[in-house]
Short mmCIF file of C-alpha atoms in Angstrom, two decimals:
data_model
loop_
_atom_site.label_atom_id
_atom_site.label_comp_id
_atom_site.label_asym_id
_atom_site.label_seq_id
_atom_site.Cartn_x
_atom_site.Cartn_y
_atom_site.Cartn_z
CA MET A 1 84.62 118.11 108.95
CA ASP A 2 84.67 116.78 112.50
CA GLY A 3 83.01 113.49 111.63
CA VAL A 4 83.13 109.91 112.87
CA HIS A 5 85.39 109.03 109.93
CA ASP A 6 88.22 110.84 111.73
CA MET A 7 88.97 107.92 114.03
CA GLY A 8 92.60 108.32 115.04
CA GLY A 9 92.94 107.93 118.80
CA MET A 10 89.31 107.10 119.58
CA ASP A 11 88.71 104.41 122.20
CA GLY A 12 86.08 101.73 122.44
CA PHE A 13 86.07 100.08 119.01
CA GLY A 14 87.58 96.89 120.37
CA LYS A 15 90.14 94.48 119.02
CA VAL A 16 91.46 94.24 115.49
CA GLU A 17 90.17 90.98 114.06
CA PRO A 18 92.05 89.71 111.02
CA GLU A 19 90.08 87.25 108.88
CA PRO A 20 92.10 84.19 107.84
CA ASN A 21 92.21 83.61 104.07
CA GLU A 22 90.12 86.67 103.42
CA PRO A 23 88.71 86.84 99.87
CA VAL A 24 89.35 89.93 97.73
CA PHE A 25 85.60 90.56 97.65
CA HIS A 26 83.05 89.06 100.03
CA ALA A 27 80.25 89.26 97.48
CA PRO A 28 80.15 89.99 93.75
CA TRP A 29 78.42 93.35 94.29
CA GLU A 30 81.48 94.64 96.18
CA GLY A 31 83.60 94.22 93.07
CA ARG A 32 80.96 95.99 90.97
CA VAL A 33 81.00 98.95 93.39
CA LEU A 34 84.77 99.22 93.28
CA ALA A 35 84.80 98.94 89.49
CA MET A 36 82.01 101.52 89.06
CA GLN A 37 83.95 103.93 91.23
CA ARG A 38 87.02 103.50 89.01
CA ALA A 39 84.96 103.87 85.85
CA MET A 40 83.17 107.03 87.03
CA GLY A 41 86.51 108.49 88.08
CA TYR A 42 87.90 107.76 84.62
CA ALA A 43 84.83 109.44 83.12
CA GLY A 44 85.71 112.58 85.07
CA ALA A 45 82.44 112.46 87.01
CA TRP A 46 84.10 113.30 90.32
CA HIS A 47 87.45 113.32 92.09
CA ILE A 48 88.50 110.86 94.80
CA ASP A 49 88.29 113.61 97.44
CA MET A 50 84.67 114.17 96.47
CA SER A 51 84.04 110.46 97.11
CA ARG A 52 85.71 110.70 100.48
CA PHE A 53 83.69 113.80 101.38
CA ALA A 54 80.47 112.08 100.32
CA GLN A 55 81.27 109.19 102.67
CA GLU A 56 82.05 111.59 105.49
CA ARG A 57 78.64 113.21 105.00
CA LEU A 58 76.77 109.96 105.56
CA ALA A 59 74.90 109.91 108.87
CA PRO A 60 77.31 108.85 111.63
CA THR A 61 75.21 105.81 112.45
CA THR A 62 75.30 104.77 108.79
CA TYR A 63 79.03 105.35 108.53
CA LEU A 64 79.71 103.17 111.56
CA THR A 65 77.32 100.33 110.73
CA ALA A 66 77.59 100.03 106.94
CA SER A 67 80.26 97.77 105.49
CA TYR A 68 83.14 99.34 103.61
CA TYR A 69 81.72 98.81 100.12
CA GLN A 70 78.22 99.73 101.30
CA ARG A 71 79.68 103.10 102.26
CA TRP A 72 81.25 103.39 98.82
CA ALA A 73 77.91 102.59 97.18
CA LEU A 74 76.00 105.09 99.31
CA ALA A 75 78.60 107.79 98.62
CA MET A 76 78.45 107.02 94.92
CA GLU A 77 74.66 107.39 94.90
CA LYS A 78 75.11 110.73 96.65
CA ASN A 79 77.62 111.98 94.06
CA VAL A 80 75.56 110.65 91.14
CA VAL A 81 72.47 112.53 92.29
CA GLU A 82 74.14 115.69 93.63
CA ARG A 83 76.22 116.12 90.48
CA GLY A 84 73.30 115.51 88.16
CA TYR A 85 74.44 112.24 86.58
CA ALA A 86 71.10 110.60 87.42
CA GLY A 87 68.02 111.41 89.43
CA ALA A 88 66.99 109.74 92.66
CA ASP A 89 63.86 108.67 90.77
CA GLU A 90 66.02 106.81 88.25
CA LEU A 91 68.01 105.01 90.95
CA ALA A 92 64.72 104.02 92.58
CA ALA A 93 63.32 102.84 89.25
CA GLY A 94 66.50 100.92 88.43
CA HIS A 95 66.50 102.37 84.91
CA ALA A 96 67.41 105.59 83.16
CA LEU A 97 64.34 107.75 82.60
CA ARG A 98 66.21 110.53 80.79
CA PRO A 99 69.33 110.74 78.60
CA GLY A 100 72.70 111.05 80.35
CA LYS A 101 74.87 114.13 80.37
CA PRO A 102 78.21 114.29 78.55
CA VAL A 103 81.29 112.81 80.24
CA VAL A 104 84.88 113.46 79.21
CA ARG A 105 85.61 109.83 78.31
CA LYS A 106 84.33 106.33 78.89
CA LEU A 107 86.34 103.44 80.28
CA THR A 108 86.44 100.43 77.96
CA ARG A 109 87.78 96.96 78.63
CA GLU A 110 90.72 97.63 76.32
CA VAL A 111 91.84 100.61 78.41
CA VAL A 112 91.69 98.89 81.83
CA PRO A 113 94.97 96.93 81.66
CA GLY A 114 96.94 100.13 81.02
CA LEU A 115 95.37 102.16 83.82
CA THR A 116 97.85 103.60 86.27
CA ARG A 117 97.26 105.49 89.43
CA GLY A 118 96.88 109.18 88.59
CA SER A 119 99.51 111.66 89.66
CA PHE A 120 98.61 114.24 92.26
CA TYR A 121 101.61 116.45 91.53
CA ARG A 122 100.69 119.97 90.44
CA GLN A 123 102.67 123.02 89.39
CA SER A 124 103.73 124.94 92.49
CA GLN A 125 102.57 128.50 92.95
CA GLY A 126 105.66 129.43 94.93
CA PRO A 127 108.60 127.97 96.89
CA ALA A 128 108.07 125.50 99.75
CA ARG A 129 107.81 127.31 103.05
CA PHE A 130 109.36 124.49 105.10
CA LYS A 131 112.29 122.09 104.77
CA PRO A 132 113.27 118.85 106.52
CA GLY A 133 114.20 119.48 110.14
CA ASP A 134 111.93 122.51 110.56
CA ARG A 135 109.73 122.57 113.65
CA VAL A 136 106.14 123.29 112.75
CA ARG A 137 102.84 123.58 114.60
CA THR A 138 99.66 122.24 113.03
CA LYS A 139 96.90 124.81 113.07
CA ASN A 140 93.76 124.38 115.12
CA LEU A 141 91.41 124.12 112.14
CA HIS A 142 87.86 122.77 112.16
CA PRO A 143 86.39 123.29 108.69
CA ALA A 144 82.85 122.01 108.23
CA THR A 145 83.99 120.61 104.89
CA HIS A 146 86.57 117.98 103.88
CA THR A 147 90.06 118.18 105.33
CA ARG A 148 92.96 115.74 105.63
CA LEU A 149 94.29 117.14 108.89
CA PRO A 150 93.10 114.61 111.49
CA ARG A 151 91.71 115.93 114.77
CA TYR A 152 94.31 114.17 116.90
CA ALA A 153 97.11 116.07 115.16
CA ARG A 154 95.71 119.61 115.33
CA GLY A 155 97.48 122.27 117.37
CA HIS A 156 100.61 120.17 117.93
CA VAL A 157 104.31 120.66 117.33
CA GLY A 158 106.19 118.27 115.08
CA VAL A 159 109.20 118.11 112.80
CA VAL A 160 109.16 118.17 109.00
CA GLU A 161 110.82 114.98 107.71
CA LEU A 162 109.95 114.74 104.04
CA VAL A 163 108.89 117.19 101.37
CA HIS A 164 106.67 115.43 98.82
CA GLY A 165 106.39 118.22 96.27
CA CYS A 166 103.34 120.25 95.40
CA HIS A 167 100.01 118.41 95.26
CA ALA A 168 96.34 118.99 94.51
CA TYR A 169 94.79 120.21 97.77
CA PRO A 170 91.96 117.90 98.92
CA ASP A 171 90.29 120.59 101.04
CA SER A 172 89.66 122.59 97.84
CA VAL A 173 89.10 119.72 95.42
CA ALA A 174 86.39 118.14 97.58
CA ILE A 175 84.24 121.26 97.44
CA ASP A 176 84.68 121.97 93.73
CA GLN A 177 87.14 124.80 94.24
CA GLY A 178 89.82 123.35 91.98
CA ASP A 179 93.28 121.91 92.63
CA ASN A 180 94.64 124.91 94.55
CA PRO A 181 98.10 123.22 94.63
CA GLN A 182 99.91 123.11 97.96
CA TRP A 183 103.24 121.77 99.22
CA LEU A 184 102.95 118.48 101.06
CA TYR A 185 105.15 117.36 103.95
CA THR A 186 105.55 114.36 106.24
CA VAL A 187 105.48 115.80 109.76
CA ALA A 188 106.48 113.58 112.69
CA PHE A 189 105.24 113.97 116.27
CA ASP A 190 106.51 112.51 119.52
CA SER A 191 103.71 110.39 121.01
CA ARG A 192 103.69 112.47 124.21
CA GLU A 193 103.04 115.62 122.21
CA LEU A 194 99.84 114.02 120.90
CA TRP A 195 98.73 111.71 123.70
CA GLY A 196 100.16 113.21 126.85
CA PRO A 197 102.81 112.25 129.40
CA ASP A 198 101.65 108.65 129.81
CA ALA A 199 102.01 107.82 126.11
CA ASP A 200 104.39 105.11 124.90
CA PRO A 201 107.77 106.95 124.77
CA THR A 202 109.03 104.69 121.96
CA LEU A 203 106.28 105.85 119.62
CA THR A 204 106.50 108.45 116.86
CA ILE A 205 103.52 109.23 114.64
CA SER A 206 103.60 111.04 111.34
CA ILE A 207 100.95 112.56 109.12
CA ASP A 208 101.22 113.96 105.63
CA ALA A 209 100.31 117.62 106.03
CA PHE A 210 99.58 120.23 103.38
CA GLU A 211 101.26 123.59 103.86
CA PRO A 212 98.05 125.48 104.82
CA TYR A 213 97.79 123.17 107.86
CA LEU A 214 101.17 124.32 109.21
CA GLU A 215 102.83 127.32 110.79
CA PRO A 216 106.43 127.72 112.06
CA ALA A 217 106.95 126.63 115.68
CA MET B 1 86.25 83.28 96.93
CA ALA B 2 83.27 84.82 95.19
CA HIS B 3 83.75 84.59 91.44
CA ASP B 4 80.22 85.09 90.20
CA HIS B 5 80.68 87.84 87.63
CA ASP B 6 77.56 86.78 85.82
CA HIS B 7 75.44 88.83 88.15
CA ASP B 8 72.47 88.96 85.82
CA HIS B 9 71.88 85.30 86.53
CA GLU B 10 71.54 85.56 90.28
CA HIS B 11 68.11 84.70 91.54
CA GLY B 12 65.89 87.54 92.61
CA SER B 13 64.66 85.93 95.79
CA GLU B 14 68.24 85.76 97.09
CA LEU B 15 69.09 89.39 96.48
CA SER B 16 69.77 91.63 99.44
CA GLU B 17 68.76 95.27 99.46
CA THR B 18 72.38 96.24 98.87
CA GLN B 19 72.68 93.94 95.87
CA LEU B 20 69.52 95.44 94.41
CA ARG B 21 70.71 98.99 94.94
CA VAL B 22 74.11 98.29 93.42
CA ARG B 23 72.50 96.59 90.45
CA ALA B 24 70.15 99.54 89.98
CA LEU B 25 73.09 101.93 90.11
CA GLU B 26 75.05 99.94 87.53
CA THR B 27 72.04 99.69 85.22
CA VAL B 28 71.30 103.40 85.40
CA LEU B 29 74.94 104.46 84.87
CA THR B 30 75.22 102.02 81.96
CA GLU B 31 71.99 103.17 80.29
CA LYS B 32 73.09 106.77 80.73
CA GLY B 33 76.24 105.94 78.78
CA TYR B 34 78.78 106.67 81.52
CA ILE B 35 80.14 103.16 82.11
CA ASP B 36 80.60 99.90 80.23
CA PRO B 37 79.90 96.71 82.24
CA ALA B 38 82.53 94.84 80.21
CA ALA B 39 85.16 97.24 81.55
CA LEU B 40 83.91 96.64 85.08
CA ASP B 41 84.37 92.89 84.54
CA VAL B 42 88.03 93.44 83.67
CA ILE B 43 88.60 95.66 86.71
CA VAL B 44 87.11 93.06 89.06
CA GLU B 45 89.14 90.30 87.44
CA THR B 46 92.31 92.38 87.73
CA TYR B 47 91.91 92.79 91.47
CA GLU B 48 90.86 89.19 92.02
CA THR B 49 93.69 87.63 90.06
CA ARG B 50 96.52 90.00 89.20
CA VAL B 51 97.02 92.73 91.77
CA GLY B 52 98.01 91.49 95.20
CA PRO B 53 100.77 91.26 97.78
CA ARG B 54 102.97 89.29 95.37
CA ASN B 55 103.79 92.60 93.68
CA GLY B 56 105.11 94.03 96.94
CA ALA B 57 106.85 90.76 97.83
CA ARG B 58 108.86 90.93 94.61
CA VAL B 59 109.98 94.44 95.49
CA VAL B 60 110.98 93.45 99.02
CA ALA B 61 112.83 90.33 97.85
CA LYS B 62 114.77 92.38 95.31
CA ALA B 63 115.66 94.94 97.97
CA TRP B 64 116.92 92.12 100.19
CA SER B 65 119.09 90.74 97.37
CA ASP B 66 120.31 93.83 95.57
CA PRO B 67 121.88 96.63 97.66
CA ALA B 68 121.76 99.11 94.78
CA PHE B 69 118.03 98.48 94.30
CA LYS B 70 117.43 98.80 98.03
CA LYS B 71 119.20 102.15 98.09
CA ALA B 72 117.18 103.34 95.09
CA LEU B 73 113.94 102.08 96.68
CA LEU B 74 114.53 103.97 99.90
CA GLU B 75 115.48 107.11 97.99
CA ASP B 76 112.56 107.12 95.52
CA ALA B 77 110.31 104.08 95.66
CA SER B 78 108.08 105.13 92.76
CA LYS B 79 111.06 105.44 90.46
CA ALA B 80 112.73 102.25 91.69
CA VAL B 81 109.59 100.12 91.37
CA ARG B 82 108.92 101.41 87.87
CA THR B 83 112.22 99.86 86.73
CA LEU B 84 110.81 96.40 87.54
CA GLY B 85 108.49 96.36 84.56
CA HIS B 86 104.86 96.53 83.64
CA GLU B 87 103.42 94.38 86.43
CA SER B 88 104.19 97.00 88.99
CA ARG B 89 102.49 100.10 87.68
CA VAL B 90 102.73 102.50 90.56
CA GLY B 91 101.84 106.13 90.63
CA ASP B 92 104.15 108.91 91.62
CA HIS B 93 103.77 108.78 95.36
CA LEU B 94 105.19 105.57 96.83
CA VAL B 95 107.54 105.74 99.82
CA ALA B 96 109.33 102.67 101.21
CA VAL B 97 110.21 102.68 104.91
CA GLU B 98 112.78 100.30 106.34
CA ASN B 99 112.47 98.22 109.47
CA THR B 100 115.73 97.89 111.39
CA PRO B 101 116.74 96.18 114.64
CA THR B 102 115.89 99.44 116.42
CA GLN B 103 112.86 100.74 114.48
CA HIS B 104 109.57 99.12 113.47
CA ASN B 105 107.27 100.84 110.98
CA MET B 106 103.47 100.52 110.71
CA ILE B 107 101.09 101.96 108.11
CA VAL B 108 97.55 103.17 108.73
CA CYS B 109 94.97 105.52 107.28
CA THR B 110 92.94 106.95 110.15
CA LEU B 111 90.67 109.06 107.89
CA CYS B 112 89.63 106.45 105.30
CA SER B 113 91.49 103.47 103.85
CA CYS B 114 94.54 104.70 101.90
CA TYR B 115 96.75 101.73 101.10
CA PRO B 116 99.39 100.89 98.48
CA TRP B 117 97.03 99.02 96.12
CA GLU B 118 99.58 98.55 93.37
CA MET B 119 101.96 96.86 95.79
CA LEU B 120 99.58 94.93 98.06
CA GLY B 121 96.24 94.69 96.25
CA LEU B 122 93.05 95.81 97.95
CA PRO B 123 93.25 96.27 101.71
CA PRO B 124 91.86 93.60 104.04
CA VAL B 125 88.72 94.39 106.03
CA TRP B 126 90.64 94.83 109.28
CA TYR B 127 92.80 97.57 107.76
CA LYS B 128 89.64 99.56 106.92
CA SER B 129 87.97 98.83 110.26
CA ALA B 130 87.39 101.24 113.14
CA PRO B 131 89.49 99.25 115.64
CA TYR B 132 92.62 99.47 113.47
CA ARG B 133 92.09 103.03 112.29
CA SER B 134 91.43 104.31 115.81
CA ARG B 135 94.15 102.48 117.72
CA ALA B 136 97.14 102.22 115.38
CA VAL B 137 98.25 105.81 116.05
CA LYS B 138 97.79 105.65 119.81
CA ASP B 139 98.36 102.07 120.90
CA PRO B 140 100.32 100.29 118.18
CA ARG B 141 101.73 97.74 120.63
CA GLY B 142 98.17 96.81 121.59
CA VAL B 143 97.27 96.45 117.91
CA LEU B 144 100.34 94.28 117.33
CA ALA B 145 99.26 92.10 120.26
CA ASP B 146 95.96 91.51 118.42
CA PHE B 147 98.11 90.07 115.61
CA GLY B 148 100.12 87.99 118.06
CA ILE B 149 103.18 90.18 117.62
CA LYS B 150 105.37 91.46 120.43
CA LEU B 151 108.25 93.85 119.89
CA PRO B 152 111.09 94.39 122.38
CA LYS B 153 110.07 97.23 124.69
CA GLU B 154 112.98 99.40 123.61
CA THR B 155 112.18 99.12 119.88
CA GLN B 156 111.16 102.48 118.46
CA ILE B 157 107.81 102.37 116.68
CA ARG B 158 106.98 104.67 113.83
CA VAL B 159 103.38 104.89 112.65
CA TRP B 160 102.76 106.49 109.25
CA ASP B 161 99.24 107.89 108.93
CA SER B 162 98.44 108.04 105.21
CA THR B 163 96.59 111.35 105.27
CA ALA B 164 97.45 112.40 101.69
CA GLU B 165 98.10 110.56 98.41
CA THR B 166 101.53 109.32 99.50
CA ARG B 167 101.46 105.54 99.88
CA PHE B 168 103.80 103.71 102.22
CA LEU B 169 105.34 100.26 101.95
CA VAL B 170 107.21 98.71 104.87
CA LEU B 171 110.48 97.04 103.94
CA PRO B 172 110.73 94.31 106.60
CA MET B 173 114.00 92.87 107.85
CA ARG B 174 115.38 89.92 105.92
CA PRO B 175 115.00 86.74 107.99
CA ALA B 176 118.12 85.02 109.26
CA GLY B 177 119.18 81.82 107.57
CA THR B 178 118.38 82.96 104.03
CA GLU B 179 121.91 83.59 102.79
CA GLY B 180 122.28 82.79 99.12
CA TRP B 181 118.55 82.46 98.48
CA SER B 182 117.13 83.50 95.12
CA GLU B 183 114.75 86.43 94.85
CA ASP B 184 111.89 84.07 94.00
CA LYS B 185 112.49 82.01 97.12
CA LEU B 186 112.90 85.09 99.30
CA ALA B 187 109.61 86.46 97.95
CA GLU B 188 107.83 83.42 99.39
CA LEU B 189 108.77 84.64 102.86
CA VAL B 190 107.25 88.10 102.41
CA THR B 191 103.74 88.34 103.84
CA ARG B 192 101.22 91.10 103.22
CA ASP B 193 101.15 92.01 106.89
CA SER B 194 104.95 92.29 107.02
CA MET B 195 104.67 95.05 104.40
CA ILE B 196 102.01 96.88 106.46
CA GLY B 197 103.96 96.47 109.68
CA THR B 198 101.46 94.26 111.49
CA GLY B 199 103.49 91.12 110.93
CA PHE B 200 106.91 89.70 110.24
CA PRO B 201 108.16 87.77 107.20
CA LYS B 202 107.96 84.00 107.43
CA LYS B 203 111.03 82.16 108.66
CA PRO B 204 112.88 79.67 106.40
CA GLN B 205 111.43 76.72 108.35
CA ASP B 206 107.87 78.04 107.77
CA ILE B 207 108.06 77.32 104.04
CA GLY B 208 109.85 73.99 104.27
#
């Protein structure tokens, strides 16, 4: 969706301000939010792309003014309610008013130390359409739902550099349409292709692009 | 650093609306049987004490010391890092990109906050902020200036936007004057920002 989360190339947000000696969490609740997100993911409640899509669907003013973990918390509430894990009345009450629904598994403290990042590789449905060195054009796509093709890189010509194998396709996963596996590529663009003739000529930008985003150029 | 895990003992009058909402969420999800607060404690502790840029620094220091490891890292970083043992549990999708005298690499996620957690820990606030996400792909030299970094004007800059589940780690250049150093000592020079591409490693004189 063409939301405010898609920030690449926007002007006006000001300087980057690193915080010296930044703590891992700025308040204990931030750690609880992160940990709940991991635990609900482990339980199979939703996929990471569904979390991202829930954040993107926050009101633009909320997205821009909430802190990072506030956004996570708001998105989690959205997924909890929309997917029937709890009612808005229960969140408001601060207690369960009805029994929960079944989950595939529950994260225990014994399991945490062995957790690894999940793999996003999936069985391919056919051969890769592109190979390193191929010139490709990103399609001019504007789905109202989740996509990982940023606005600044749509409708532009780049070169395939890396082929990352076949992956779960976020555009499908986020809207409950399954993994729909797709080949994934790193595609590099000359800065002037993206930002015009006055762009820094020493700059090259790459995105990771799923095959449905690309056509031969 | 905030270490108050015993959140049930915070005082009500001090609680912000966000704290209350997060507590309500945790209580409801726990009572529903989906999550176990004891598991959450371990996750928080893991990120506060065990997962951080030291993991990435070990990888970089080894690449600086061991040409065969460096070659393996640049060919398949997930596979190479897995050989280092259980502290560096990475998934399948890590890519290491090498800085050279002619090319500087920078990592960003313009769409959200994708970051190599297993190598660097959780991302700093600035990495997740609108200024960084908006400008890194268009004005990386301006972003580097915010960090007090200036590259020669002829240096090629490559910005990697992490738009899928691939995670990138910058392999910075080994500082001069470190010949014969051990991996442990080299690792002390490797900063978090040098592995994102918004900084350089420390110099030998910086660590005494």
